[in-house]
Amino acid sequence: MCLCAPIWAALVLTALPGGTDYGIPASLGAMSVSADSAGVSAAAAAAALNSLSKRESGSRSLTPVKFVLNWLPNVEFAGLWVAEQKGLWRKAGLRMSYTPYSQAVHPEEDVVNQGGNAFGFQSGAAVAIAVSRGIPIQALYSDTQKSVFGLTVMAGSKIKKLSDLRGKRVGYQPHELYVPETMLSSVGLKPADWRPVPVMFDINQLLSGRVDAFLTFVMNLPIQLKMQGIKVRTFPAAEYGFHFYDDVMFAPTSLIAHDSGLVRRVVTVVARGFEYAHTHVVPSARFTCQKYYTASPARSAANVKQQILELRAFGPYSKDRNGRFSGTMGTSTWQDSINILYKYGEISSRPNPATIYTNRFNPYR
């Protein structure tokens, strides 16, 4: 979600997901075919092998598409997972795989360098920065229509409105200072009116009172703290002048130019997957936890609960101006984003806001 790399690795409470294999169904992959004392006949073994061969042949006939994620495979990407569950990828003639976030993953660069049918997810800010630096990508879909950044304060503090941060210490993560700068500027606070404090990822800085506010994602840390019984108040960045798309799906411009039919199929599946996920929160979150974002038995129930709460929290941020889960984008938001990045020195040149994205492949345009 964030500018260059996700900032919440140290804050996530759920376990890392296990491996992913889209080649052979688990039931077949685990099958032992042998004519031995277990009672499996040679004919049955041959039939099983024939069935497996047909499935593998069918799998090979599908066109592979790969997603490079800017975070772990949780409900933030529920549209991808639901599309797999509902068979949308296969119906579109596609086989989906993904690379989850790690320190070595840079989606906006990797999709270009890897070649093939590669798509990525990143924040709108990261996409704009990449394009300003000449990286040939274009935004295709944005599940999150408003920024999910926010400034979180303790509920028991005297900070009841954002302007109460005058003279206060505001914690931020590397490369993200422009977020609180934009927010506080919208309520009339100049840089000299508050104290920026780099806090890395240590939420104890807020809990212990070393800072008065902490930069967060509204559907992540505040939910985790609430589940622990810690009361906080969060000011959403989107309500304070910070106009950005988040969870933007993009592709290399070369792929868009050379295989527009494939791009259209991918965007259509993704759009329908996310629409279903947002309108069927509980089953979508449960499936995500079952198949992609697993946890230990001791953490399983809490993991599912947190993912349900997070996907539900995404809802208001994922609806467009007409109240739909469309994933469409507009030039005015991209223009605002580019202006903010330029104002705070994150980019030295302004890309064209009208060509940084396209809605032409979106079935809900």
Coordinates of C-alpha atoms in Angstrom, one line a residue:
M1 CA 0.0 0.0 0.0
C2 CA 2.8 2.4 0.8
L3 CA 5.1 4.5 -1.3
C4 CA 8.2 2.3 -1.9
A5 CA 7.7 -0.8 0.2
P6 CA 5.0 -1.9 2.7
I7 CA 5.7 -0.5 6.1
W8 CA 3.7 -2.8 8.3
A9 CA 5.7 -6.0 8.3
A10 CA 6.6 -5.5 12.0
L11 CA 3.0 -4.7 12.9
V12 CA 1.1 -7.6 11.3
L13 CA 0.0 -10.2 13.9
T14 CA -1.0 -12.9 11.6
A15 CA 1.3 -15.6 10.3
L16 CA 3.0 -15.6 7.0
P17 CA 1.2 -17.6 4.4
G18 CA 2.3 -21.0 3.1
G19 CA 3.4 -21.9 -0.4
T20 CA 1.2 -21.7 -3.4
D21 CA 0.7 -24.2 -6.2
Y22 CA -1.8 -23.8 -9.0
G23 CA -0.6 -26.8 -11.0
I24 CA -2.3 -29.8 -9.6
P25 CA -5.2 -30.0 -7.2
A26 CA -4.1 -31.0 -3.7
S27 CA -6.2 -34.2 -3.8
L28 CA -4.4 -35.4 -6.9
G29 CA -1.0 -34.1 -5.9
A30 CA -1.2 -36.2 -2.7
M31 CA -2.4 -39.3 -4.5
S32 CA -0.2 -42.4 -4.3
V33 CA -0.8 -44.6 -7.4
S34 CA 0.4 -48.1 -6.9
A35 CA -0.9 -51.7 -7.3
D36 CA 0.2 -53.0 -3.9
S37 CA -1.3 -54.4 -0.8
A38 CA -3.3 -51.1 -0.3
G39 CA -5.7 -52.6 -2.8
V40 CA -5.3 -50.2 -5.7
S41 CA -5.6 -52.2 -9.0
A42 CA -3.5 -51.7 -12.1
A43 CA -6.6 -50.5 -13.9
A44 CA -7.4 -48.0 -11.2
A45 CA -3.9 -46.7 -11.3
A46 CA -4.0 -46.3 -15.0
A47 CA -7.3 -44.5 -14.8
A48 CA -5.9 -42.1 -12.1
L49 CA -2.8 -41.4 -14.3
N50 CA -5.0 -40.8 -17.3
S51 CA -7.2 -38.4 -15.3
L52 CA -4.1 -36.6 -14.0
S53 CA -2.7 -36.4 -17.5
K54 CA -5.9 -34.7 -18.8
R55 CA -5.9 -32.2 -15.9
E56 CA -2.2 -31.4 -16.5
S57 CA -2.9 -31.0 -20.3
G58 CA -5.8 -28.7 -19.5
S59 CA -3.6 -26.7 -17.1
R60 CA -1.0 -26.3 -19.8
S61 CA -3.6 -24.9 -22.3
L62 CA -4.2 -22.0 -19.9
T63 CA -2.3 -18.7 -20.4
P64 CA -0.2 -17.9 -17.4
V65 CA -0.5 -14.5 -15.8
K66 CA 1.6 -13.4 -12.8
F67 CA 1.0 -10.8 -10.1
V68 CA 3.7 -9.1 -8.2
L69 CA 2.2 -7.9 -4.9
N70 CA 3.2 -5.0 -2.7
W71 CA 2.1 -6.8 0.4
L72 CA 1.3 -10.2 1.8
P73 CA -1.5 -12.3 0.2
N74 CA -4.3 -11.2 2.6
V75 CA -7.7 -9.7 1.9
E76 CA -6.1 -6.6 0.4
F77 CA -6.0 -8.8 -2.7
A78 CA -9.2 -10.7 -2.1
G79 CA -10.3 -10.1 -5.7
L80 CA -7.5 -12.4 -7.0
W81 CA -8.3 -15.2 -4.5
V82 CA -12.1 -15.1 -4.9
A83 CA -11.6 -15.2 -8.7
E84 CA -9.6 -18.4 -8.2
Q85 CA -12.2 -19.9 -5.9
K86 CA -15.1 -19.1 -8.3
G87 CA -13.2 -20.4 -11.4
L88 CA -13.1 -17.0 -13.1
W89 CA -9.4 -17.4 -14.0
R90 CA -9.9 -20.7 -15.7
K91 CA -13.1 -19.6 -17.4
A92 CA -11.1 -16.7 -18.9
G93 CA -8.5 -19.2 -20.1
L94 CA -5.9 -18.0 -17.6
R95 CA -3.7 -19.5 -14.9
M96 CA -2.9 -17.1 -12.1
S97 CA 0.2 -17.1 -9.9
Y98 CA 1.7 -14.4 -7.6
T99 CA 4.8 -13.2 -5.9
P100 CA 4.1 -11.9 -2.4
Y101 CA 6.0 -8.9 -1.0
S102 CA 9.5 -9.3 0.4
Q103 CA 12.3 -6.8 0.8
A104 CA 13.6 -7.9 -2.6
V105 CA 10.2 -7.2 -4.4
H106 CA 9.6 -3.9 -6.2
P107 CA 6.4 -4.4 -8.2
E108 CA 6.6 -1.3 -10.4
E109 CA 10.1 -2.3 -11.6
D110 CA 9.7 -6.1 -11.5
V111 CA 6.8 -6.3 -13.9
V112 CA 8.9 -4.6 -16.5
N113 CA 12.1 -6.5 -15.9
Q114 CA 10.5 -9.9 -15.7
G115 CA 8.6 -9.6 -19.0
G116 CA 5.9 -12.0 -19.9
N117 CA 2.3 -11.6 -18.7
A118 CA 3.3 -9.7 -15.5
F119 CA 0.9 -7.4 -13.6
G120 CA 1.6 -5.5 -10.4
F121 CA -0.1 -3.9 -7.4
Q122 CA 1.2 -0.7 -5.8
S123 CA 0.1 2.5 -4.3
G124 CA -0.9 5.3 -6.6
A125 CA 2.0 7.3 -5.2
A126 CA 4.5 4.6 -6.2
V127 CA 3.0 4.3 -9.7
A128 CA 3.2 8.1 -10.2
I129 CA 6.8 8.2 -9.0
A130 CA 7.8 5.3 -11.2
V131 CA 6.2 6.9 -14.3
S132 CA 7.9 10.2 -13.5
R133 CA 11.2 8.3 -13.5
G134 CA 10.5 6.8 -16.9
I135 CA 9.4 3.3 -15.9
P136 CA 7.0 2.3 -18.7
I137 CA 3.9 1.2 -16.8
Q138 CA 0.2 2.2 -16.9
A139 CA -2.5 1.9 -14.2
L140 CA -5.4 -0.3 -15.2
Y141 CA -7.6 -0.7 -12.1
S142 CA -7.8 0.6 -8.5
D143 CA -9.7 -1.3 -6.0
T144 CA -9.0 1.3 -3.3
Q145 CA -10.5 4.6 -4.5
K146 CA -9.2 6.7 -1.6
S147 CA -6.0 6.6 0.4
V148 CA -6.0 4.3 3.4
F149 CA -3.3 6.2 5.2
G150 CA -4.3 7.9 8.5
L151 CA -2.9 9.5 11.6
T152 CA -3.7 7.5 14.8
V153 CA -3.8 8.9 18.3
M154 CA -4.7 7.4 21.6
A155 CA -8.4 7.8 22.3
G156 CA -7.7 9.1 25.8
S157 CA -5.5 12.0 24.6
K158 CA -6.7 15.6 24.2
I159 CA -6.3 15.3 20.5
K160 CA -10.0 15.5 19.3
K161 CA -9.4 17.1 15.9
L162 CA -6.4 17.1 13.6
S163 CA -5.5 20.7 14.3
D164 CA -5.0 19.7 17.9
L165 CA -1.6 18.3 16.7
R166 CA -0.2 21.8 16.8
G167 CA 3.0 21.6 18.9
K168 CA 2.7 17.8 19.0
R169 CA 5.1 15.0 17.9
V170 CA 4.0 13.1 14.8
G171 CA 5.5 9.7 14.1
Y172 CA 6.1 8.8 10.5
Q173 CA 7.9 6.0 8.5
P174 CA 10.8 6.5 6.0
H175 CA 9.7 8.1 2.7
E176 CA 6.2 8.9 4.1
L177 CA 6.7 12.4 5.6
Y178 CA 4.7 14.0 2.8
V179 CA 1.6 12.2 4.1
P180 CA 1.3 14.1 7.5
E181 CA 2.7 17.2 5.8
T182 CA -0.3 17.2 3.4
M183 CA -2.8 16.3 6.1
L184 CA -1.7 18.9 8.6
S185 CA -1.4 21.6 5.9
S186 CA -5.1 21.1 5.1
V187 CA -6.0 22.3 8.6
G188 CA -3.7 25.2 8.5
L189 CA -0.6 23.8 10.3
K190 CA 2.8 24.7 8.8
P191 CA 5.8 22.5 9.2
A192 CA 7.1 24.6 12.1
D193 CA 3.8 24.1 14.0
W194 CA 4.5 20.4 14.7
R195 CA 7.4 18.1 15.2
P196 CA 8.0 15.2 12.8
V197 CA 9.5 12.2 14.5
P198 CA 10.9 9.2 12.5
V199 CA 9.6 6.1 14.3
M200 CA 10.2 3.3 11.8
F201 CA 7.6 0.6 12.6
D202 CA 7.5 0.6 16.4
I203 CA 4.0 1.2 17.6
N204 CA 5.2 1.3 21.2
Q205 CA 6.3 4.8 20.3
L206 CA 2.6 5.8 20.4
L207 CA 1.5 3.5 23.2
S208 CA 4.3 4.7 25.5
G209 CA 3.6 8.4 24.7
R210 CA 6.9 9.1 22.9
V211 CA 4.9 10.4 20.0
D212 CA 1.4 11.9 20.0
A213 CA 0.3 10.6 16.6
F214 CA 1.4 7.7 14.5
L215 CA 1.1 7.2 10.7
T216 CA -0.9 4.1 10.0
F217 CA -3.2 2.3 7.5
V218 CA -6.7 2.8 8.7
M219 CA -7.7 -0.9 8.1
N220 CA -4.6 -2.4 9.7
L221 CA -3.1 -1.1 12.9
P222 CA -6.3 0.5 14.4
I223 CA -8.1 -2.8 13.9
Q224 CA -5.3 -4.8 15.5
L225 CA -5.2 -2.4 18.5
K226 CA -9.0 -2.6 18.9
M227 CA -8.8 -6.4 19.0
Q228 CA -6.3 -6.1 21.8
G229 CA -8.6 -3.8 23.7
I230 CA -6.6 -0.6 23.1
K231 CA -8.7 2.4 22.2
V232 CA -7.4 4.8 19.5
R233 CA -8.8 7.5 17.3
T234 CA -7.8 7.7 13.6
F235 CA -7.9 10.6 11.2
P236 CA -8.2 9.3 7.6
A237 CA -5.8 11.0 5.2
A238 CA -8.4 11.0 2.5
E239 CA -10.5 13.5 4.5
Y240 CA -7.5 15.9 4.9
G241 CA -6.4 16.8 1.4
F242 CA -4.5 13.5 0.7
H243 CA -6.0 12.4 -2.7
F244 CA -4.4 9.2 -3.9
Y245 CA -5.5 5.8 -5.2
D246 CA -4.3 2.8 -3.4
D247 CA -4.0 -0.9 -4.4
V248 CA -3.5 0.1 -8.1
M249 CA -3.1 -2.7 -10.6
F250 CA -0.8 -1.9 -13.5
A251 CA 1.1 -3.5 -16.3
P252 CA 4.0 -2.7 -18.6
T253 CA 3.0 -0.4 -21.5
S254 CA 4.5 -3.0 -23.9
L255 CA 2.1 -5.7 -22.7
I256 CA -0.8 -3.4 -23.0
A257 CA 0.2 -2.4 -26.6
H258 CA 1.0 -5.9 -27.8
D259 CA -1.7 -8.0 -26.1
S260 CA -4.7 -5.9 -25.3
G261 CA -7.0 -8.9 -25.4
L262 CA -5.1 -10.6 -22.5
V263 CA -5.1 -7.3 -20.5
R264 CA -8.8 -7.0 -21.0
R265 CA -9.4 -10.5 -19.7
V266 CA -7.2 -10.0 -16.7
V267 CA -8.8 -6.7 -15.7
T268 CA -12.3 -8.1 -16.2
V269 CA -11.5 -11.1 -13.9
V270 CA -9.9 -8.8 -11.3
A271 CA -12.8 -6.3 -11.3
R272 CA -15.4 -9.1 -10.9
G273 CA -13.4 -10.8 -8.2
F274 CA -13.1 -7.6 -6.1
E275 CA -16.7 -6.7 -6.6
Y276 CA -17.7 -10.2 -5.2
A277 CA -15.3 -10.0 -2.3
H278 CA -16.6 -6.6 -1.2
T279 CA -20.2 -7.8 -1.4
H280 CA -19.5 -11.2 0.3
V281 CA -17.0 -10.2 3.0
V282 CA -17.2 -13.1 5.4
P283 CA -16.9 -16.0 3.0
S284 CA -14.2 -14.1 1.0
A285 CA -12.1 -13.4 4.1
R286 CA -12.5 -17.0 5.3
F287 CA -11.4 -18.4 1.9
T288 CA -8.4 -16.0 1.9
C289 CA -7.3 -17.3 5.3
Q290 CA -8.0 -20.9 4.4
K291 CA -6.0 -20.9 1.1
Y292 CA -3.6 -18.0 1.0
Y293 CA -3.1 -16.2 4.3
T294 CA -2.9 -19.1 6.7
A295 CA -2.1 -19.0 10.4
S296 CA -1.1 -21.5 13.1
P297 CA -4.0 -23.3 14.8
A298 CA -3.5 -21.1 17.8
R299 CA -3.9 -18.0 15.7
S300 CA -6.5 -19.2 13.2
A301 CA -9.6 -17.8 14.7
A302 CA -8.0 -14.4 15.4
N303 CA -6.6 -14.4 11.9
V304 CA -10.0 -14.9 10.3
K305 CA -11.6 -12.3 12.6
Q306 CA -9.0 -9.7 11.7
Q307 CA -9.2 -10.4 8.0
I308 CA -13.0 -10.1 8.1
L309 CA -12.7 -6.7 9.9
E310 CA -10.1 -5.5 7.5
L311 CA -12.0 -6.5 4.3
R312 CA -15.1 -4.8 5.8
A313 CA -13.1 -1.7 6.5
F314 CA -11.9 -1.5 2.9
G315 CA -15.5 -1.2 1.8
P316 CA -16.0 2.6 2.1
Y317 CA -12.6 3.2 0.6
S318 CA -13.2 0.9 -2.4
K319 CA -16.5 2.4 -3.5
D320 CA -16.3 5.0 -6.3
R321 CA -18.2 8.3 -6.3
N322 CA -21.4 6.5 -7.4
G323 CA -21.2 4.0 -4.6
R324 CA -20.0 1.1 -6.9
F325 CA -17.1 -1.2 -6.5
S326 CA -15.9 -0.4 -10.0
G327 CA -12.2 0.1 -9.8
T328 CA -12.3 3.0 -12.3
M329 CA -10.0 6.0 -12.0
G330 CA -10.2 9.7 -12.9
T331 CA -7.7 12.3 -14.1
S332 CA -8.5 14.8 -11.3
T333 CA -7.4 12.4 -8.6
W334 CA -4.2 11.5 -10.4
Q335 CA -3.6 15.2 -11.0
D336 CA -4.0 15.9 -7.2
S337 CA -1.6 13.0 -6.4
I338 CA 1.0 14.3 -8.8
N339 CA 0.8 17.8 -7.5
I340 CA 1.3 16.6 -3.9
L341 CA 4.3 14.5 -4.8
Y342 CA 5.8 17.4 -6.7
K343 CA 5.1 19.9 -4.0
Y344 CA 6.9 17.8 -1.4
G345 CA 9.8 16.9 -3.6
E346 CA 9.0 13.2 -4.1
I347 CA 9.1 13.8 -7.9
S348 CA 11.1 16.3 -10.0
S349 CA 8.9 16.2 -13.1
R350 CA 5.1 15.8 -13.4
P351 CA 3.8 12.9 -15.6
N352 CA 0.7 13.5 -17.6
P353 CA -2.3 12.6 -15.3
A354 CA -4.5 11.7 -18.3
T355 CA -2.1 9.0 -19.6
I356 CA -0.8 7.5 -16.4
Y357 CA -4.0 5.4 -16.3
T358 CA -6.7 3.9 -18.5
N359 CA -10.2 2.6 -17.9
R360 CA -10.7 1.1 -21.3
F361 CA -10.3 -2.5 -20.2
N362 CA -12.5 -2.1 -17.1
P363 CA -15.9 -3.8 -17.5
Y364 CA -17.5 -1.3 -15.1
R365 CA -16.3 1.9 -16.9

